N, CA and C atoms as an extended XYZ file, in Angstrom:
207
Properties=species:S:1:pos:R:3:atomname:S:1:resname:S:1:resid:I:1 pbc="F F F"
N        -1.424      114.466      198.211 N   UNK     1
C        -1.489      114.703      199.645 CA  UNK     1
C        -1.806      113.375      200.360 C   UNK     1
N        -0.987      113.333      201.663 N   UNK     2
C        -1.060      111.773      202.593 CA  UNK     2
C        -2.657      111.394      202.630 C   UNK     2
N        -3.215      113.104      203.026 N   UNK     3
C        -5.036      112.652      204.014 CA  UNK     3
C        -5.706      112.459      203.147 C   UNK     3
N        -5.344      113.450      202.003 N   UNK     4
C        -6.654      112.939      200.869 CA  UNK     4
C        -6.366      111.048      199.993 C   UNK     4
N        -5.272      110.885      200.150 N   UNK     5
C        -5.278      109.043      199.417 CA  UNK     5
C        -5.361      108.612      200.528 C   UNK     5
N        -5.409      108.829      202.104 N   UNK     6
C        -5.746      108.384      203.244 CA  UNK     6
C        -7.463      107.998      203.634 C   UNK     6
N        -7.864      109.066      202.939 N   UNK     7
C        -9.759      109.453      203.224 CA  UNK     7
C        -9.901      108.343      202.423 C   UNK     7
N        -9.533      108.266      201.119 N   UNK     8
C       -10.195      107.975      199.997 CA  UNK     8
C       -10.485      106.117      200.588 C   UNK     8
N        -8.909      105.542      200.867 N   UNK     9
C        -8.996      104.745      201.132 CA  UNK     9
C        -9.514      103.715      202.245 C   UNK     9
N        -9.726      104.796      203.145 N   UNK    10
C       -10.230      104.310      204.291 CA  UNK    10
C       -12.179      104.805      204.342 C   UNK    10
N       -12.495      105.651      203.431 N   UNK    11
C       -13.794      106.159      203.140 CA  UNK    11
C       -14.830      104.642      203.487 C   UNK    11
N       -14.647      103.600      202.776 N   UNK    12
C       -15.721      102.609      202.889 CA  UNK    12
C       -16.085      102.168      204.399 C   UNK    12
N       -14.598      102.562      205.435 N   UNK    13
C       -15.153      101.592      206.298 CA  UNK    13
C       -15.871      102.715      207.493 C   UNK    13
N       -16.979      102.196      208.046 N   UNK    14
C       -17.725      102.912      209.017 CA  UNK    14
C       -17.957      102.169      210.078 C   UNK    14
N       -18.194      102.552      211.490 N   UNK    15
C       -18.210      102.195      212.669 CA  UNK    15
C       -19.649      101.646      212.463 C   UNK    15
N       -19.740      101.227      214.120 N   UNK    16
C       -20.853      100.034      214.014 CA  UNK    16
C       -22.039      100.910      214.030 C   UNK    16
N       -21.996      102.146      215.106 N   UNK    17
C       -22.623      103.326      215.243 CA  UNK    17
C       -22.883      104.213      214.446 C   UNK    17
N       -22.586      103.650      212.753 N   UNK    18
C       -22.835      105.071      211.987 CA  UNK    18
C       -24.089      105.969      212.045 C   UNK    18
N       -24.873      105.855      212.950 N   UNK    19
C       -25.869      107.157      213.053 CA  UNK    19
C       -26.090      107.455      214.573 C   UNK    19
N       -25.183      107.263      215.370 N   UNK    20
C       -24.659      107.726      216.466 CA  UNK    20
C       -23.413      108.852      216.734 C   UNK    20
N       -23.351      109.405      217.743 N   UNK    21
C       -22.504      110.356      217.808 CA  UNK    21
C       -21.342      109.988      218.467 C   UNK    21
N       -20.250      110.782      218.158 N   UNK    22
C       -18.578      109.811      218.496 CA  UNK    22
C       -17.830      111.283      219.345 C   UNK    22
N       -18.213      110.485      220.102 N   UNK    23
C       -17.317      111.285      221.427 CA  UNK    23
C       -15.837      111.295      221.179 C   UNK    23
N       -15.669      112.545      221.474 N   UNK    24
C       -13.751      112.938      220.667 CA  UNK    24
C       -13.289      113.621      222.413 C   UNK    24
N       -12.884      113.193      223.304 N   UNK    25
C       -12.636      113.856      224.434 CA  UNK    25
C       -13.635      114.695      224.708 C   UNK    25
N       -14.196      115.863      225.116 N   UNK    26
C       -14.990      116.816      225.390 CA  UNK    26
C       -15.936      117.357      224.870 C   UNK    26
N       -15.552      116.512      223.195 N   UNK    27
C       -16.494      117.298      222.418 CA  UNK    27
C       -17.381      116.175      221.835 C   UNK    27
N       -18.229      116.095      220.868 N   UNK    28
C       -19.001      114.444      220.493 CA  UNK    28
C       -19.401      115.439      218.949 C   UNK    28
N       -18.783      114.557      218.211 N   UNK    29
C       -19.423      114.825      216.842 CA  UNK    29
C       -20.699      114.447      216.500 C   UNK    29
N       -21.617      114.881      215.254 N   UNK    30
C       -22.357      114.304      214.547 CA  UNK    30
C       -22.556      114.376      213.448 C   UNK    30
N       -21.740      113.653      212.897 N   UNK    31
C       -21.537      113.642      211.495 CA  UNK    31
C       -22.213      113.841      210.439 C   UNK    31
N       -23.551      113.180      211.002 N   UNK    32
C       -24.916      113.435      210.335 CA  UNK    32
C       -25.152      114.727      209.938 C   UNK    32
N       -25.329      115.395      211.183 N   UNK    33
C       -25.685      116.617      211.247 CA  UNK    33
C       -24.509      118.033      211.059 C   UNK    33
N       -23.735      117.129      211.114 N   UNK    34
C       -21.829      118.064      210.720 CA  UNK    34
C       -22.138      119.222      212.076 C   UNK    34
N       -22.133      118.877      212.903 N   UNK    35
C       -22.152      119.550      214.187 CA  UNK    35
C       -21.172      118.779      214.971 C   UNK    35
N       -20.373      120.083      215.912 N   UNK    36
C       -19.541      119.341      216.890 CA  UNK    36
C       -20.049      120.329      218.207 C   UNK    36
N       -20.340      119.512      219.458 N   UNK    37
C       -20.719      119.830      220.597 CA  UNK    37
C       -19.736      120.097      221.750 C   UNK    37
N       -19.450      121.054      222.154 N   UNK    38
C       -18.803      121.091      223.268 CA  UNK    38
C       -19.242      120.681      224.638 C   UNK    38
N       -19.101      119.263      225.471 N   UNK    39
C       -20.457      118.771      226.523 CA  UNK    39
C       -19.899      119.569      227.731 C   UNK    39
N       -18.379      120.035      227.786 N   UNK    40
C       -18.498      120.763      229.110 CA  UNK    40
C       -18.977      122.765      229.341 C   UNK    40
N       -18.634      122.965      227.558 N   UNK    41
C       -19.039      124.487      228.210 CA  UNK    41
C       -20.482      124.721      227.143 C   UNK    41
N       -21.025      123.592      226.792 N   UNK    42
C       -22.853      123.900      226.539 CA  UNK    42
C       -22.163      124.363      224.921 C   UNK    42
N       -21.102      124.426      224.346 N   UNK    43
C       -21.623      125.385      222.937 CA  UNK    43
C       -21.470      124.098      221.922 C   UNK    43
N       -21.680      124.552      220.341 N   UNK    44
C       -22.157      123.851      219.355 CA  UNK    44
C       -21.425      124.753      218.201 C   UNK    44
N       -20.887      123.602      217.370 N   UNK    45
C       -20.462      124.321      216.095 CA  UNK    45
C       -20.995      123.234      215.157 C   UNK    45
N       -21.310      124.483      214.295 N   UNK    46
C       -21.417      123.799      212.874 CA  UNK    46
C       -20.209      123.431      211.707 C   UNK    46
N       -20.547      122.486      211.481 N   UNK    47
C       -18.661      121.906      210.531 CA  UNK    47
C       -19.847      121.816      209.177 C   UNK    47
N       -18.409      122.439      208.058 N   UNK    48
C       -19.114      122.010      206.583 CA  UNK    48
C       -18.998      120.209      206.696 C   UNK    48
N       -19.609      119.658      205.590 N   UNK    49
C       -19.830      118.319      205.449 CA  UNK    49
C       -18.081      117.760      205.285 C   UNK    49
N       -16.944      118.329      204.615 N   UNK    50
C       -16.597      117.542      204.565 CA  UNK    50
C       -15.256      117.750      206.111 C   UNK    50
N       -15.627      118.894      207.000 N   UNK    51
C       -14.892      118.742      208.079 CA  UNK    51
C       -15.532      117.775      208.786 C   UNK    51
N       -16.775      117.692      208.914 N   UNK    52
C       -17.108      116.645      209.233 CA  UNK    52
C       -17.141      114.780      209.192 C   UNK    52
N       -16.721      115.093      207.884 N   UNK    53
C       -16.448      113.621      207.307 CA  UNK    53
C       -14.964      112.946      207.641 C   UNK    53
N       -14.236      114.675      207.637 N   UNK    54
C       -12.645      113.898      208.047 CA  UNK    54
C       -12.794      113.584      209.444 C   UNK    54
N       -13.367      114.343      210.455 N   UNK    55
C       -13.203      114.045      212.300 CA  UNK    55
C       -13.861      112.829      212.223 C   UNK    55
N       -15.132      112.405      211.314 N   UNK    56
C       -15.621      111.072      211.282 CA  UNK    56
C       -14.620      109.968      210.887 C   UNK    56
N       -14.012      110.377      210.054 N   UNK    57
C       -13.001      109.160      209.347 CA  UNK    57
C       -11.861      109.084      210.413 C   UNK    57
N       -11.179      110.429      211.023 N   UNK    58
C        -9.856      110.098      212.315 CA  UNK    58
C       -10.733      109.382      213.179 C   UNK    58
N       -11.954      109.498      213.623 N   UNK    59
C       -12.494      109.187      215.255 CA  UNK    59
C       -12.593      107.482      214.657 C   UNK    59
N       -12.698      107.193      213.716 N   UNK    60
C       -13.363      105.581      213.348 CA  UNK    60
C       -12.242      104.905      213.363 C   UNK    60
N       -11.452      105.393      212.841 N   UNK    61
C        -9.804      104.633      212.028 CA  UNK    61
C        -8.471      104.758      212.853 C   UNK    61
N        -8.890      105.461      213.926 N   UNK    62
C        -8.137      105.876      215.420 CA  UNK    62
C        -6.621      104.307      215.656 C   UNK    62
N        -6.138      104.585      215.842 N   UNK    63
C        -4.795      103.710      216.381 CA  UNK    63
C        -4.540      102.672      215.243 C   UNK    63
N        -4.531      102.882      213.732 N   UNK    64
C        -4.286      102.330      213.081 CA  UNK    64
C        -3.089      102.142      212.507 C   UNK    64
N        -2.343      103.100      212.947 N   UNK    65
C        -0.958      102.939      212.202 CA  UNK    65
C        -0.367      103.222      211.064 C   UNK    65
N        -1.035      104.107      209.959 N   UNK    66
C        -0.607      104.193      208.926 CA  UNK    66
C        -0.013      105.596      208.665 C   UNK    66
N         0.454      106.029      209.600 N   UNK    67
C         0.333      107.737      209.649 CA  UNK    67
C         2.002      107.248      209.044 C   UNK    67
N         2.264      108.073      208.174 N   UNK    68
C         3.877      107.951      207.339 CA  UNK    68
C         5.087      108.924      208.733 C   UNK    68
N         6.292      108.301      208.265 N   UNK    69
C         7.021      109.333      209.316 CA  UNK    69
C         7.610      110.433      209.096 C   UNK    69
């Protein structure tokens, strides 16, 4: 699968903010905490660790270019 040799490879690198939260349009992850916040209608979800790890890895690795066609 593309995402999983995608994760794997891109796994080491982390933002400067790794224990900060990463605003995704409307919503702000925390990866830490595998919670995603909705800031305009107040709600909160809980993500298992590794949904969390992938929205962490798209939000970091954002406009990179490697997406296949």
């Amino acid at each position: 699968c593309w995402l999983r040799r995608h994760i794997q490879l891109k796994a080491g690198k982390r933002s400067e903010n790794a224990s900060c939260q990463i605003k995704l349009g409307r919503y702000t992850l925390d990866a830490n905490h595998a919670t995603l916040k909705d800031t305009q209608q107040g709600g909160e979800k809980m993500l298992t660790a590794r949904e969390a790890k992938i929205l962490e890895l798209l939000a970091v690795n954002k406009n990179e270019g490697d997406i296949p066609p």
